[in-house]
Amino acid sequence: MRVRFPERTSGRFPARASGPTPAGGRWRAPCAVVAGAFPALAFPAPSLWWLAYAALVPWLLLVRSAGSPRRAAREAWLGGAGFLLAVHHWLLPSLHVFILVLAALLGLLWVPWGLLVHRLLGGRPGPGRVAAALVLVPAGWLLAELVRSWEYLGGPWGLLGASQWQVPPALRLASVGGVWLVGLLLVAVNTALAALLALPRARLAGLAGLTGCAAVTAGVWWWAPQPRAVGTARIAVVQPGVIDGPVRRLEREEALTRTLAGRGVDLVVWGESSVGTDLGADPALRARLAALSRTVGADLLVNVDARRSDRPGIFKSSVLVGPDGPTGDRYDKMRLVPFGEYVPARSLLGWATSVGKAATEDRRRGDRQVVMTLPSGRGAGLRIGPLVCFETAFPDMSRHLAADGARVLVAQSSTSSFQHGWAPAQHASLAALRAAETWRPMVHATLTGVSAVADAHGRPVGRRLGTDASAAAVYDVPLASGTSPYVRTGDWAVYAALAALALYGGVAGARARVRRSASLRC
């Protein structure tokens, strides 16, 4: 057993360990917050999508240079909080100071990622460690995104891969592995760039990582299957805009819908909370909507936000109305917006209603997804899959609707509380991503906000209705057939990343036991 003595510089004291000076250390915490927030610029409204390929590099370099694993964990936590604050800053008017608490708590999910970065990229790693980092650092990032995507923790809003909603190669990747595969490759590119910049001994491994990411993207672009065009559906979107009161809003929606008469539409879609009275308890309103359907010659998909007459509580429901009234097809929203539509653990967090615009009464949840078949008009037989607002952020929901036979995905949304922020553009961008993942065109209709339509490749169809619009627009939506690889195989990219982390954990644990046994023998 060898005994090592501390090195001496001059005099009696050992050399100081390398690391930031105390003065530099004071700046590391705010730098971590800023570095974590930087990738938010890749999302709408700025939409600097190209920034995502290098936006994590400053954060990676900061964490890898931390003087200890504890400091690396802290800087990963602060960066995660900064990222969440930047991506969700538009919630500040609604949640006020509570958004800081949420960001701080959810930022802890990046601690394991930071420890991985420090362990694999810290110091002077060789090609082997950097090669492992090219797999494990993206997997660690995906783990943080996956946990925070749980609906009770806020859902998958602001996934890094979603910043690439307008990039055709990224949308092709999404059709194979969903938004998760896009995010994994983005983090891998950032990791390779960090190695090229800061790790002279492993630059070849960094270059190989970049080459590998490019090769995967090119391979998917050239060899992945694509959907087949099979006709069109003529779908109208009615966006009344910001109007106070449900009565005036309904009158405006009716007036806009009447302008569609004679235009040969198959379906008319209204936004979220477009109807404020339960149709089961209001025969006069049912008759008005049925007459409107007859006038236009198409079925209406409305969204009812009201207390139900047949079940206790308030539901948000997509209801299909034909010329004879409601058809019986109804979808009750399943995944609710935390604090906006319910307060998690209200007995503990109910105080949030006093500092922001949190829901004073919890909405009730539906228990199953529904594929509706249009019963009448030119669109008779067309199968649509409704989603309500926040649900468009969940890749699994649109994937299940496509697997169940939906030919068109229809999202009903409202961003009336966030008209002047980034939220409307971010929300509308998800239509392109979900369409590309499922090979099913998506119609995103808003009460207020940004309404948009994407074809089965994720490409825009027609013009968007912006936040200042109060109009009805008709879209010739290209239909597609076939099943995308992502719908067929599901979240394989997630399982592969988790398997890589589990394997690394197992190997690291085995090595630790071997070292412990060796030290005991000595």
Short mmCIF file of C-alpha atoms in Angstrom, two decimals:
data_model
loop_
_atom_site.label_atom_id
_atom_site.label_comp_id
_atom_site.label_asym_id
_atom_site.label_seq_id
_atom_site.Cartn_x
_atom_site.Cartn_y
_atom_site.Cartn_z
CA MET A 1 0.00 0.00 0.00
CA ARG A 2 1.55 3.26 -1.14
CA VAL A 3 1.27 6.44 0.89
CA ARG A 4 1.09 9.71 -1.04
CA PHE A 5 2.17 12.94 0.61
CA PRO A 6 0.78 16.31 -0.40
CA GLU A 7 2.81 18.22 -2.90
CA ARG A 8 4.52 21.38 -1.78
CA THR A 9 5.02 24.56 -3.63
CA SER A 10 7.34 26.68 -1.52
CA GLY A 11 7.33 26.79 2.24
CA ARG A 12 5.19 24.54 4.39
CA PHE A 13 1.76 24.57 2.69
CA PRO A 14 0.37 22.18 0.05
CA ALA A 15 -0.53 23.50 -3.39
CA ARG A 16 -4.06 24.87 -3.75
CA ALA A 17 -6.44 22.68 -5.78
CA SER A 18 -7.24 24.03 -9.20
CA GLY A 19 -10.64 25.68 -9.56
CA PRO A 20 -12.30 29.06 -9.62
CA THR A 21 -11.15 31.73 -7.28
CA PRO A 22 -13.55 32.94 -4.63
CA ALA A 23 -14.22 36.07 -6.69
CA GLY A 24 -14.96 33.99 -9.76
CA GLY A 25 -17.12 31.66 -7.68
CA ARG A 26 -19.47 34.51 -6.81
CA TRP A 27 -20.30 34.95 -10.48
CA ARG A 28 -20.87 31.30 -11.27
CA ALA A 29 -24.38 31.11 -9.82
CA PRO A 30 -25.87 33.99 -11.88
CA CYS A 31 -23.94 32.75 -14.91
CA ALA A 32 -25.59 29.34 -14.48
CA VAL A 33 -29.07 30.91 -14.45
CA VAL A 34 -28.31 32.94 -17.59
CA ALA A 35 -26.69 29.98 -19.37
CA GLY A 36 -29.72 27.82 -18.59
CA ALA A 37 -32.12 30.48 -19.86
CA PHE A 38 -30.23 31.02 -23.12
CA PRO A 39 -31.78 28.06 -25.05
CA ALA A 40 -35.25 29.58 -24.61
CA LEU A 41 -34.46 31.94 -27.50
CA ALA A 42 -34.71 28.98 -29.87
CA PHE A 43 -38.47 28.73 -29.17
CA PRO A 44 -41.21 31.01 -30.49
CA ALA A 45 -41.65 33.93 -30.39
CA PRO A 46 -37.94 34.64 -31.13
CA SER A 47 -37.77 31.30 -33.03
CA LEU A 48 -33.98 31.37 -33.34
CA TRP A 49 -34.16 27.61 -34.00
CA TRP A 50 -30.54 27.38 -35.15
CA LEU A 51 -29.42 28.56 -31.72
CA ALA A 52 -30.49 25.25 -30.18
CA TYR A 53 -27.51 23.50 -31.80
CA ALA A 54 -25.05 25.46 -29.63
CA ALA A 55 -27.16 27.09 -26.89
CA LEU A 56 -26.25 24.49 -24.26
CA VAL A 57 -22.50 24.86 -24.77
CA PRO A 58 -21.97 27.72 -22.24
CA TRP A 59 -23.92 25.80 -19.61
CA LEU A 60 -22.00 22.58 -20.35
CA LEU A 61 -18.65 24.37 -20.08
CA LEU A 62 -19.66 26.00 -16.81
CA VAL A 63 -20.81 22.75 -15.19
CA ARG A 64 -17.81 20.70 -16.37
CA SER A 65 -15.43 23.28 -14.89
CA ALA A 66 -17.06 23.23 -11.45
CA GLY A 67 -14.59 22.61 -8.66
CA SER A 68 -16.59 19.74 -7.15
CA PRO A 69 -19.59 17.52 -7.90
CA ARG A 70 -21.58 19.49 -5.34
CA ARG A 71 -20.94 22.75 -7.18
CA ALA A 72 -21.73 21.07 -10.52
CA ALA A 73 -25.06 19.89 -9.10
CA ARG A 74 -25.86 23.40 -7.86
CA GLU A 75 -25.06 24.99 -11.21
CA ALA A 76 -27.12 22.40 -13.06
CA TRP A 77 -30.02 23.11 -10.68
CA LEU A 78 -29.74 26.89 -11.17
CA GLY A 79 -29.48 26.48 -14.92
CA GLY A 80 -32.55 24.23 -14.99
CA ALA A 81 -34.50 26.81 -12.99
CA GLY A 82 -33.33 29.53 -15.40
CA PHE A 83 -34.40 27.46 -18.40
CA LEU A 84 -37.88 26.84 -16.99
CA LEU A 85 -38.31 30.48 -16.01
CA ALA A 86 -37.32 31.66 -19.48
CA VAL A 87 -39.53 29.20 -21.36
CA HIS A 88 -42.52 29.81 -19.05
CA HIS A 89 -42.01 33.50 -18.26
CA TRP A 90 -45.40 34.33 -19.77
CA LEU A 91 -47.00 32.61 -16.75
CA LEU A 92 -45.73 35.36 -14.45
CA PRO A 93 -48.93 37.48 -14.63
CA SER A 94 -50.98 34.43 -13.62
CA LEU A 95 -48.76 32.75 -11.02
CA HIS A 96 -46.74 35.74 -9.80
CA VAL A 97 -44.08 34.74 -7.27
CA PHE A 98 -45.27 31.12 -7.31
CA ILE A 99 -43.57 30.56 -10.67
CA LEU A 100 -40.22 31.13 -8.94
CA VAL A 101 -41.04 28.38 -6.46
CA LEU A 102 -42.04 26.01 -9.27
CA ALA A 103 -38.92 26.76 -11.30
CA ALA A 104 -36.70 26.20 -8.28
CA LEU A 105 -38.32 22.86 -7.50
CA LEU A 106 -38.38 21.55 -11.07
CA GLY A 107 -34.85 22.80 -11.69
CA LEU A 108 -33.67 20.05 -9.33
CA LEU A 109 -34.44 17.57 -12.12
CA TRP A 110 -31.27 18.73 -13.89
CA VAL A 111 -29.02 17.80 -10.96
CA PRO A 112 -28.33 14.24 -12.25
CA TRP A 113 -27.57 15.71 -15.67
CA GLY A 114 -25.09 18.12 -14.12
CA LEU A 115 -23.35 15.33 -12.24
CA LEU A 116 -23.04 13.36 -15.48
CA VAL A 117 -21.56 16.38 -17.26
CA HIS A 118 -19.04 16.95 -14.47
CA ARG A 119 -18.05 13.28 -14.22
CA LEU A 120 -17.70 12.65 -17.97
CA LEU A 121 -16.46 16.02 -19.27
CA GLY A 122 -14.72 17.45 -16.20
CA GLY A 123 -10.95 17.58 -15.90
CA ARG A 124 -9.00 16.27 -18.90
CA PRO A 125 -11.08 13.36 -20.24
CA GLY A 126 -9.84 11.17 -23.02
CA PRO A 127 -11.74 10.00 -26.10
CA GLY A 128 -13.41 7.14 -24.23
CA ARG A 129 -15.07 9.35 -21.62
CA VAL A 130 -16.16 11.85 -24.26
CA ALA A 131 -17.61 9.08 -26.38
CA ALA A 132 -19.62 7.96 -23.34
CA ALA A 133 -20.68 11.57 -22.72
CA LEU A 134 -22.07 11.82 -26.27
CA VAL A 135 -24.58 9.15 -25.29
CA LEU A 136 -25.11 9.69 -21.57
CA VAL A 137 -25.32 13.50 -21.39
CA PRO A 138 -28.23 13.57 -23.89
CA ALA A 139 -29.82 10.66 -22.02
CA GLY A 140 -29.53 12.58 -18.74
CA TRP A 141 -31.15 15.62 -20.32
CA LEU A 142 -33.99 13.47 -21.65
CA LEU A 143 -34.50 12.01 -18.17
CA ALA A 144 -35.08 15.52 -16.78
CA GLU A 145 -37.49 16.32 -19.61
CA LEU A 146 -39.30 13.03 -19.17
CA VAL A 147 -39.92 13.48 -15.45
CA ARG A 148 -41.10 17.06 -15.77
CA SER A 149 -43.40 15.97 -18.62
CA TRP A 150 -45.63 14.24 -16.09
CA GLU A 151 -48.89 16.15 -16.27
CA TYR A 152 -48.92 16.81 -12.51
CA LEU A 153 -45.51 18.52 -12.73
CA GLY A 154 -46.52 20.86 -15.54
CA GLY A 155 -46.37 18.70 -18.64
CA PRO A 156 -44.01 18.62 -21.63
CA TRP A 157 -44.09 22.31 -22.54
CA GLY A 158 -40.75 23.63 -23.81
CA LEU A 159 -39.08 20.33 -24.68
CA LEU A 160 -35.82 21.20 -26.41
CA GLY A 161 -36.73 19.20 -29.51
CA ALA A 162 -39.90 21.26 -29.95
CA SER A 163 -37.78 24.29 -30.88
CA GLN A 164 -37.19 22.62 -34.28
CA TRP A 165 -40.85 22.66 -35.35
CA GLN A 166 -40.07 24.45 -38.63
CA VAL A 167 -36.95 22.50 -39.64
CA PRO A 168 -37.80 19.76 -42.21
CA PRO A 169 -34.97 17.32 -41.26
CA ALA A 170 -35.94 17.61 -37.59
CA LEU A 171 -39.59 16.94 -38.44
CA ARG A 172 -38.52 13.85 -40.36
CA LEU A 173 -36.62 12.70 -37.26
CA ALA A 174 -39.78 13.29 -35.21
CA SER A 175 -41.72 10.95 -37.50
CA VAL A 176 -39.25 8.20 -36.55
CA GLY A 177 -38.61 8.81 -32.84
CA GLY A 178 -40.85 11.66 -31.79
CA VAL A 179 -39.75 14.91 -30.22
CA TRP A 180 -37.54 12.85 -27.90
CA LEU A 181 -35.22 11.77 -30.71
CA VAL A 182 -34.87 15.36 -31.89
CA GLY A 183 -33.95 16.48 -28.37
CA LEU A 184 -31.39 13.70 -27.94
CA LEU A 185 -29.58 14.69 -31.13
CA LEU A 186 -29.62 18.38 -30.21
CA VAL A 187 -27.97 17.71 -26.84
CA ALA A 188 -25.48 15.36 -28.51
CA VAL A 189 -24.48 18.13 -30.94
CA ASN A 190 -24.01 20.56 -28.06
CA THR A 191 -21.93 18.01 -26.16
CA ALA A 192 -19.70 17.42 -29.18
CA LEU A 193 -19.21 21.17 -29.65
CA ALA A 194 -18.25 21.57 -25.99
CA ALA A 195 -15.66 18.81 -26.41
CA LEU A 196 -14.23 20.48 -29.50
CA LEU A 197 -13.91 23.81 -27.69
CA ALA A 198 -12.60 22.74 -24.29
CA LEU A 199 -11.08 19.26 -24.47
CA PRO A 200 -7.94 19.14 -26.64
CA ARG A 201 -7.30 15.47 -25.87
CA ALA A 202 -10.74 14.46 -27.13
CA ARG A 203 -11.39 16.72 -30.09
CA LEU A 204 -11.38 13.76 -32.43
CA ALA A 205 -14.18 12.18 -30.39
CA GLY A 206 -16.12 15.46 -30.52
CA LEU A 207 -15.70 15.62 -34.28
CA ALA A 208 -16.81 12.01 -34.56
CA GLY A 209 -19.91 12.88 -32.49
CA LEU A 210 -20.86 15.71 -34.84
CA THR A 211 -20.30 13.45 -37.83
CA GLY A 212 -22.45 10.75 -36.27
CA CYS A 213 -25.34 13.15 -35.59
CA ALA A 214 -25.15 14.41 -39.18
CA ALA A 215 -25.09 10.84 -40.49
CA VAL A 216 -28.16 9.84 -38.46
CA THR A 217 -30.08 12.88 -39.67
CA ALA A 218 -29.08 12.30 -43.29
CA GLY A 219 -29.95 8.62 -43.06
CA VAL A 220 -33.41 9.36 -41.71
CA TRP A 221 -33.94 12.07 -44.33
CA TRP A 222 -33.10 9.75 -47.20
CA TRP A 223 -34.46 6.39 -46.05
CA ALA A 224 -37.32 6.99 -43.62
CA PRO A 225 -40.78 6.34 -45.14
CA GLN A 226 -43.15 9.21 -45.81
CA PRO A 227 -46.95 9.53 -45.75
CA ARG A 228 -49.00 9.11 -48.94
CA ALA A 229 -51.39 11.86 -50.01
CA VAL A 230 -55.03 10.72 -50.26
CA GLY A 231 -57.22 13.75 -50.96
CA THR A 232 -58.19 16.77 -48.91
CA ALA A 233 -60.66 17.88 -46.27
CA ARG A 234 -62.05 21.41 -46.25
CA ILE A 235 -61.99 22.58 -42.64
CA ALA A 236 -62.89 26.01 -41.29
CA VAL A 237 -61.55 27.62 -38.14
CA VAL A 238 -63.55 30.24 -36.25
CA GLN A 239 -61.48 32.55 -34.04
CA PRO A 240 -63.62 35.25 -32.36
CA GLY A 241 -60.72 36.99 -30.60
CA VAL A 242 -60.75 38.64 -27.20
CA ILE A 243 -64.40 39.31 -26.32
CA ASP A 244 -65.69 39.83 -22.80
CA GLY A 245 -68.54 37.61 -21.71
CA PRO A 246 -69.79 34.25 -23.02
CA VAL A 247 -72.97 35.73 -24.54
CA ARG A 248 -71.17 38.25 -26.77
CA ARG A 249 -68.54 35.68 -27.65
CA LEU A 250 -71.16 33.16 -28.76
CA GLU A 251 -72.87 35.81 -30.89
CA ARG A 252 -69.57 36.63 -32.59
CA GLU A 253 -68.85 32.94 -33.23
CA GLU A 254 -72.27 32.48 -34.78
CA ALA A 255 -71.83 35.55 -37.00
CA LEU A 256 -68.42 34.38 -38.23
CA THR A 257 -69.74 30.85 -38.84
CA ARG A 258 -72.60 32.11 -41.00
CA THR A 259 -70.07 33.66 -43.39
CA LEU A 260 -68.98 30.10 -44.24
CA ALA A 261 -72.30 29.21 -45.84
CA GLY A 262 -71.87 28.11 -49.45
CA ARG A 263 -68.11 27.61 -49.16
CA GLY A 264 -68.27 23.82 -49.18
CA VAL A 265 -66.66 23.15 -45.81
CA ASP A 266 -66.60 19.68 -44.25
CA LEU A 267 -66.15 20.75 -40.64
CA VAL A 268 -66.20 23.98 -38.64
CA VAL A 269 -63.98 24.10 -35.54
CA TRP A 270 -64.49 26.51 -32.66
CA GLY A 271 -61.90 27.17 -29.97
CA GLU A 272 -61.64 26.07 -26.36
CA SER A 273 -64.41 27.29 -24.03
CA SER A 274 -66.34 28.59 -27.04
CA VAL A 275 -69.64 27.59 -25.39
CA GLY A 276 -70.23 28.46 -21.74
CA THR A 277 -73.47 26.52 -21.14
CA ASP A 278 -74.01 22.79 -20.89
CA LEU A 279 -75.85 21.69 -24.03
CA GLY A 280 -77.65 18.94 -22.16
CA ALA A 281 -79.46 21.51 -20.02
CA ASP A 282 -80.17 24.14 -22.71
CA PRO A 283 -82.47 22.96 -25.53
CA ALA A 284 -82.61 26.45 -27.02
CA LEU A 285 -78.85 26.55 -27.44
CA ARG A 286 -78.86 23.07 -28.97
CA ALA A 287 -81.42 24.24 -31.49
CA ARG A 288 -79.36 27.35 -32.35
CA LEU A 289 -76.24 25.31 -33.02
CA ALA A 290 -78.14 22.73 -35.07
CA ALA A 291 -79.64 25.51 -37.19
CA LEU A 292 -76.17 26.96 -37.66
CA SER A 293 -74.91 23.56 -38.84
CA ARG A 294 -77.74 23.40 -41.40
CA THR A 295 -76.95 26.91 -42.61
CA VAL A 296 -73.31 26.12 -43.22
CA GLY A 297 -73.91 22.57 -44.45
CA ALA A 298 -71.24 21.13 -42.16
CA ASP A 299 -70.85 19.71 -38.68
CA LEU A 300 -69.58 21.94 -35.88
CA LEU A 301 -66.97 20.94 -33.31
CA VAL A 302 -67.57 23.23 -30.33
CA ASN A 303 -65.98 23.21 -26.89
CA VAL A 304 -68.17 23.41 -23.81
CA ASP A 305 -66.73 24.73 -20.55
CA ALA A 306 -69.56 24.37 -18.06
CA ARG A 307 -70.99 22.48 -15.15
CA ARG A 308 -72.53 19.26 -16.45
CA SER A 309 -76.20 18.41 -15.93
CA ASP A 310 -75.60 14.66 -16.07
CA ARG A 311 -72.41 14.46 -13.96
CA PRO A 312 -71.12 16.47 -11.00
CA GLY A 313 -68.49 19.13 -11.62
CA ILE A 314 -67.20 21.34 -14.44
CA PHE A 315 -65.82 19.72 -17.59
CA LYS A 316 -64.15 21.01 -20.72
CA SER A 317 -65.62 18.97 -23.54
CA SER A 318 -65.34 18.77 -27.31
CA VAL A 319 -68.86 18.22 -28.64
CA LEU A 320 -69.79 17.43 -32.24
CA VAL A 321 -72.99 19.13 -33.42
CA GLY A 322 -74.76 18.21 -36.66
CA PRO A 323 -77.88 19.52 -38.41
CA ASP A 324 -80.03 17.60 -35.94
CA GLY A 325 -78.14 18.74 -32.84
CA PRO A 326 -75.38 17.07 -30.79
CA THR A 327 -74.41 13.76 -32.36
CA GLY A 328 -73.53 12.06 -29.09
CA ASP A 329 -69.79 12.26 -29.79
CA ARG A 330 -68.15 13.97 -26.83
CA TYR A 331 -64.61 14.12 -25.53
CA ASP A 332 -63.95 15.31 -21.98
CA LYS A 333 -60.51 16.83 -21.50
CA MET A 334 -58.25 14.39 -19.67
CA ARG A 335 -55.07 16.34 -18.89
CA LEU A 336 -55.70 19.58 -17.12
CA VAL A 337 -53.44 22.61 -16.77
CA PRO A 338 -51.92 22.70 -13.27
CA PHE A 339 -53.13 25.78 -11.36
CA GLY A 340 -55.00 27.04 -14.44
CA GLU A 341 -57.68 24.33 -14.29
CA TYR A 342 -56.94 22.67 -10.98
CA VAL A 343 -54.62 23.14 -8.02
CA PRO A 344 -52.43 20.10 -7.24
CA ALA A 345 -52.72 19.08 -3.59
CA ARG A 346 -55.15 21.93 -2.99
CA SER A 347 -55.08 21.38 0.77
CA LEU A 348 -51.35 22.27 0.72
CA LEU A 349 -51.09 24.64 -2.25
CA GLY A 350 -54.48 26.29 -2.17
CA TRP A 351 -52.80 29.54 -1.12
CA ALA A 352 -51.71 29.91 -4.77
CA THR A 353 -55.21 31.21 -5.56
CA SER A 354 -54.49 34.26 -3.40
CA VAL A 355 -51.30 35.28 -5.23
CA GLY A 356 -52.25 34.53 -8.84
CA LYS A 357 -55.02 33.42 -11.17
CA ALA A 358 -55.11 29.82 -10.07
CA ALA A 359 -58.37 27.90 -10.46
CA THR A 360 -60.79 28.49 -7.61
CA GLU A 361 -62.53 25.18 -8.41
CA ASP A 362 -60.94 22.10 -9.94
CA ARG A 363 -62.18 20.98 -13.34
CA ARG A 364 -63.09 17.31 -13.70
CA ARG A 365 -61.17 14.92 -15.98
CA GLY A 366 -62.33 12.65 -18.75
CA ASP A 367 -61.29 9.01 -18.67
CA ARG A 368 -60.66 8.10 -22.33
CA GLN A 369 -59.70 9.53 -25.68
CA VAL A 370 -62.33 9.62 -28.43
CA VAL A 371 -62.16 9.42 -32.22
CA MET A 372 -65.23 11.05 -33.76
CA THR A 373 -66.77 10.31 -37.16
CA LEU A 374 -68.46 13.18 -38.99
CA PRO A 375 -72.06 12.10 -39.59
CA SER A 376 -73.25 14.49 -42.30
CA GLY A 377 -72.39 16.92 -45.08
CA ARG A 378 -69.46 16.70 -47.49
CA GLY A 379 -67.21 15.45 -44.73
CA ALA A 380 -69.40 12.50 -43.73
CA GLY A 381 -67.21 9.58 -42.67
CA LEU A 382 -64.12 11.66 -41.89
CA ARG A 383 -62.62 10.55 -38.56
CA ILE A 384 -61.18 13.27 -36.34
CA GLY A 385 -59.23 13.10 -33.08
CA PRO A 386 -59.92 16.03 -30.71
CA LEU A 387 -57.43 17.43 -28.22
CA VAL A 388 -58.05 20.34 -25.89
CA CYS A 389 -55.43 23.06 -25.38
CA PHE A 390 -52.59 21.81 -23.17
CA GLU A 391 -53.02 18.26 -24.46
CA THR A 392 -51.30 19.07 -27.74
CA ALA A 393 -48.01 19.18 -25.82
CA PHE A 394 -48.24 15.44 -25.04
CA PRO A 395 -46.83 13.27 -27.86
CA ASP A 396 -48.54 10.12 -26.61
CA MET A 397 -52.06 11.56 -26.91
CA SER A 398 -51.83 12.43 -30.61
CA ARG A 399 -50.00 9.15 -31.27
CA HIS A 400 -52.83 7.14 -29.70
CA LEU A 401 -55.47 9.04 -31.70
CA ALA A 402 -53.61 8.27 -34.93
CA ALA A 403 -53.29 4.61 -33.95
CA ASP A 404 -57.05 4.51 -33.24
CA GLY A 405 -57.87 5.66 -36.76
CA ALA A 406 -58.08 9.46 -36.66
CA ARG A 407 -57.43 11.00 -40.08
CA VAL A 408 -57.20 14.58 -38.79
CA LEU A 409 -56.06 15.83 -35.38
CA VAL A 410 -58.08 18.79 -34.13
CA ALA A 411 -56.92 20.96 -31.24
CA GLN A 412 -59.22 23.46 -29.54
CA SER A 413 -57.32 26.06 -27.57
CA SER A 414 -57.49 29.47 -25.92
CA THR A 415 -54.61 31.66 -24.77
CA SER A 416 -56.65 34.68 -23.75
CA SER A 417 -54.57 35.21 -20.60
CA PHE A 418 -51.29 35.30 -22.55
CA GLN A 419 -52.11 37.25 -25.71
CA HIS A 420 -49.04 39.48 -25.61
CA GLY A 421 -46.43 36.89 -24.67
CA TRP A 422 -44.68 33.96 -26.29
CA ALA A 423 -47.35 31.41 -25.36
CA PRO A 424 -49.65 31.69 -28.43
CA ALA A 425 -46.82 31.19 -30.92
CA GLN A 426 -45.29 28.37 -28.85
CA HIS A 427 -48.64 26.63 -28.64
CA ALA A 428 -49.37 26.90 -32.36
CA SER A 429 -45.91 25.54 -33.22
CA LEU A 430 -46.81 22.22 -31.57
CA ALA A 431 -49.29 21.50 -34.38
CA ALA A 432 -46.42 21.02 -36.83
CA LEU A 433 -44.57 18.69 -34.48
CA ARG A 434 -47.58 16.50 -33.66
CA ALA A 435 -48.53 16.29 -37.34
CA ALA A 436 -45.03 15.19 -38.35
CA GLU A 437 -44.90 12.59 -35.56
CA THR A 438 -48.20 10.97 -36.54
CA TRP A 439 -48.49 11.59 -40.31
CA ARG A 440 -51.86 13.17 -39.57
CA PRO A 441 -52.60 16.81 -40.41
CA MET A 442 -53.44 18.95 -37.42
CA VAL A 443 -55.87 21.84 -37.13
CA HIS A 444 -55.10 24.13 -34.20
CA ALA A 445 -58.12 26.39 -33.59
CA THR A 446 -58.03 29.02 -30.87
CA LEU A 447 -60.62 31.12 -29.17
CA THR A 448 -57.91 33.76 -28.97
CA GLY A 449 -54.24 33.39 -29.80
CA VAL A 450 -52.74 31.90 -32.96
CA SER A 451 -54.71 29.46 -35.11
CA ALA A 452 -52.70 27.32 -37.55
CA VAL A 453 -52.89 24.19 -39.69
CA ALA A 454 -50.08 21.76 -40.52
CA ASP A 455 -50.04 18.94 -43.07
CA ALA A 456 -48.85 15.40 -42.43
CA HIS A 457 -45.22 16.46 -42.96
CA GLY A 458 -45.53 19.30 -40.43
CA ARG A 459 -45.56 21.98 -43.14
CA PRO A 460 -47.88 24.98 -42.73
CA VAL A 461 -51.16 25.01 -44.65
CA GLY A 462 -52.58 28.41 -45.56
CA ARG A 463 -52.15 31.50 -43.43
CA ARG A 464 -52.13 31.73 -39.69
CA LEU A 465 -54.67 33.73 -37.74
CA GLY A 466 -52.67 35.93 -35.38
CA THR A 467 -53.51 37.14 -31.89
CA ASP A 468 -55.22 40.24 -33.30
CA ALA A 469 -57.56 38.29 -35.62
CA SER A 470 -61.30 37.92 -35.27
CA ALA A 471 -62.17 35.91 -38.33
CA ALA A 472 -63.22 32.65 -39.95
CA ALA A 473 -60.69 30.97 -42.24
CA VAL A 474 -61.07 27.96 -44.55
CA TYR A 475 -58.23 25.49 -45.10
CA ASP A 476 -57.92 22.76 -47.72
CA VAL A 477 -56.18 20.23 -45.50
CA PRO A 478 -54.23 17.48 -47.33
CA LEU A 479 -55.05 14.05 -45.93
CA ALA A 480 -52.50 11.23 -45.71
CA SER A 481 -52.46 7.49 -45.27
CA GLY A 482 -49.97 5.13 -43.72
CA THR A 483 -48.59 4.73 -40.21
CA SER A 484 -45.54 6.68 -39.13
CA PRO A 485 -42.63 4.79 -37.55
CA TYR A 486 -43.21 6.74 -34.34
CA VAL A 487 -46.87 5.70 -34.13
CA ARG A 488 -45.86 2.11 -34.89
CA THR A 489 -42.92 1.78 -32.49
CA GLY A 490 -43.70 4.36 -29.80
CA ASP A 491 -41.11 5.92 -27.48
CA TRP A 492 -38.18 3.68 -28.38
CA ALA A 493 -35.78 6.65 -28.12
CA VAL A 494 -36.84 7.16 -24.50
CA TYR A 495 -36.34 3.49 -23.65
CA ALA A 496 -32.92 3.44 -25.33
CA ALA A 497 -31.79 6.50 -23.35
CA LEU A 498 -33.03 5.02 -20.07
CA ALA A 499 -31.30 1.72 -20.87
CA ALA A 500 -28.01 3.56 -21.49
CA LEU A 501 -28.31 5.33 -18.12
CA ALA A 502 -29.15 2.06 -16.36
CA LEU A 503 -26.18 0.32 -17.96
CA TYR A 504 -23.87 3.16 -16.95
CA GLY A 505 -25.21 3.07 -13.42
CA GLY A 506 -24.69 -0.66 -13.22
CA VAL A 507 -21.11 -0.46 -14.51
CA ALA A 508 -20.27 2.44 -12.20
CA GLY A 509 -21.74 0.58 -9.23
CA ALA A 510 -19.77 -2.59 -10.05
CA ARG A 511 -16.52 -0.62 -10.33
CA ALA A 512 -17.19 1.08 -7.00
CA ARG A 513 -17.66 -2.30 -5.32
CA VAL A 514 -14.43 -3.60 -6.84
CA ARG A 515 -12.50 -0.56 -5.59
CA ARG A 516 -14.03 -0.88 -2.14
CA SER A 517 -13.07 -4.55 -1.97
CA ALA A 518 -9.53 -3.76 -3.10
CA SER A 519 -9.13 -1.05 -0.45
CA LEU A 520 -10.38 -3.40 2.27
CA ARG A 521 -7.84 -6.04 1.23
CA CYS A 522 -5.09 -3.46 1.47
#
